[in-house]
XYZ file of C-alpha atoms in Angstrom:
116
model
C 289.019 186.917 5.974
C 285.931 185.696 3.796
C 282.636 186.814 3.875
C 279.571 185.419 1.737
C 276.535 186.744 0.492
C 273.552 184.884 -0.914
C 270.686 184.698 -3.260
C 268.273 182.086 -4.077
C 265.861 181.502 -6.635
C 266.630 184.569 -8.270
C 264.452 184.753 -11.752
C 267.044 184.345 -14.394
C 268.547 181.512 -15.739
C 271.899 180.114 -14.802
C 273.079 180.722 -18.645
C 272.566 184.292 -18.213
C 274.078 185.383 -15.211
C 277.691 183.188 -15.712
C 278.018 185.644 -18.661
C 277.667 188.428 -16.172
C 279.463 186.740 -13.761
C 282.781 185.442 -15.812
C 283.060 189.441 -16.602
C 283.799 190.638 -12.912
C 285.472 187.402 -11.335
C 288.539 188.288 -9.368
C 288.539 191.670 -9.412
C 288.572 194.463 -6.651
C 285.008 195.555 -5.740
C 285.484 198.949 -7.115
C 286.376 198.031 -10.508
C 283.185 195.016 -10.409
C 281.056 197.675 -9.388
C 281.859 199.924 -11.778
C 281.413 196.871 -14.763
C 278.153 196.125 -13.181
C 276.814 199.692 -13.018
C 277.151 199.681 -16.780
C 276.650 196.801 -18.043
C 273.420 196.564 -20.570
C 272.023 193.144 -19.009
C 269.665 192.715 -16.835
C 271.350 190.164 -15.005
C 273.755 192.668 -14.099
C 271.632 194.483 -11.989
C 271.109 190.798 -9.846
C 274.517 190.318 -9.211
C 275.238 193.245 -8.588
C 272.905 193.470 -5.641
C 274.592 190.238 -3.905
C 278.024 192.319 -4.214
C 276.787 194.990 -2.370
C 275.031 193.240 0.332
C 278.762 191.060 0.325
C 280.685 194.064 0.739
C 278.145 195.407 3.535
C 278.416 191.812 4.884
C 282.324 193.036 4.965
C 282.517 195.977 5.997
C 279.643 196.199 8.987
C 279.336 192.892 10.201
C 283.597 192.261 10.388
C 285.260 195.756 10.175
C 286.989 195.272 6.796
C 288.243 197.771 5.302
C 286.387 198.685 1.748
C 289.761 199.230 0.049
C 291.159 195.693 0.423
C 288.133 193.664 -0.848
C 288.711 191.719 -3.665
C 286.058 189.170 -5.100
C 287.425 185.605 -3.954
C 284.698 183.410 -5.924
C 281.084 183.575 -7.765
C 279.085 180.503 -7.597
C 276.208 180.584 -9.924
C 274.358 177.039 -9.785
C 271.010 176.114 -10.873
C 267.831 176.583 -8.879
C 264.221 175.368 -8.793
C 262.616 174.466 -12.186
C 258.331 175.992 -12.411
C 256.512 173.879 -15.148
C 254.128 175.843 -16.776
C 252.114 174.927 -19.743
C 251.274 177.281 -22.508
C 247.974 176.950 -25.053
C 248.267 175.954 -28.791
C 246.083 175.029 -31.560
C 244.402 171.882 -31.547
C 243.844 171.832 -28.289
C 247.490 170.790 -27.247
C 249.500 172.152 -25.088
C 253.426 173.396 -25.245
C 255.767 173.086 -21.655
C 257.769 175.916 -20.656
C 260.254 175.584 -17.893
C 260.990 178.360 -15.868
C 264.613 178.442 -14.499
C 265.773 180.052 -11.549
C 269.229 180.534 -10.057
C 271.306 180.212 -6.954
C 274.167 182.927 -6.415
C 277.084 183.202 -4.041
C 279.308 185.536 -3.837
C 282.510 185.132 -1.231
C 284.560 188.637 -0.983
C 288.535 188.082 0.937
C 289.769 191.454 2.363
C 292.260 192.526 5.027
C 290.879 193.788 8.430
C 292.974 197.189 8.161
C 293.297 197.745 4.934
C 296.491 196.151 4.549
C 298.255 192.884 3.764
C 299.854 190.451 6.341
């Protein structure tokens, strides 16, 4: 069975977070979690909150068991884009482009605990 979990507009840019994201792909949650925990980015932290609300996704909302989840797909697509101008000499102005990020993470797991 699959279960998703979302995030948008999280503050980080798309660049970032496929780093993070290319790391854990298609592995069991424990062993994602565990990568995530320790992992040095900040971007870690992110993702690693749409895991766990995934795996609560899985495990309250459909009964499956924690054991069998595996990490079926990470989606990490571009958001909205804020505009913001910054001051320089001269009386000019620089733009800056704030990037956001959409995430989506879709967990596959077995309703006992083992495979059919």
């Amino acid at each position: 069975m699959l279960v998703k979990a979302q995030q948008k507009l999280a503050n980080t840019t798309p660049r970032k977070l496929r780093l993070v994201a290319d790391m854990v792909r298609r592995l069991p949650i424990t062993q994602a979690q565990e990568q995530l925990k320790f992992a040095t980015v900040r971007t870690a932290a992110i993702l690693g909150a749409v895991l766990n609300q995934a795996v609560a996704n899985a495990t309250q909302t459909h009964k499956l068991a924690p054991e069998s989840l595996r990490i079926k797909a990470i989606d990490v697509d571009e958001g909205r884009k804020y505009k913001r101008w910054q001051a320089v000499s001269r009386g000019r102005a620089h733009g800056i482009t704030k990037r956001t990020t959409h995430i989506r993470v879709v967990v596959e797991g077995e309703p006992d605990g083992t495979k059919s």
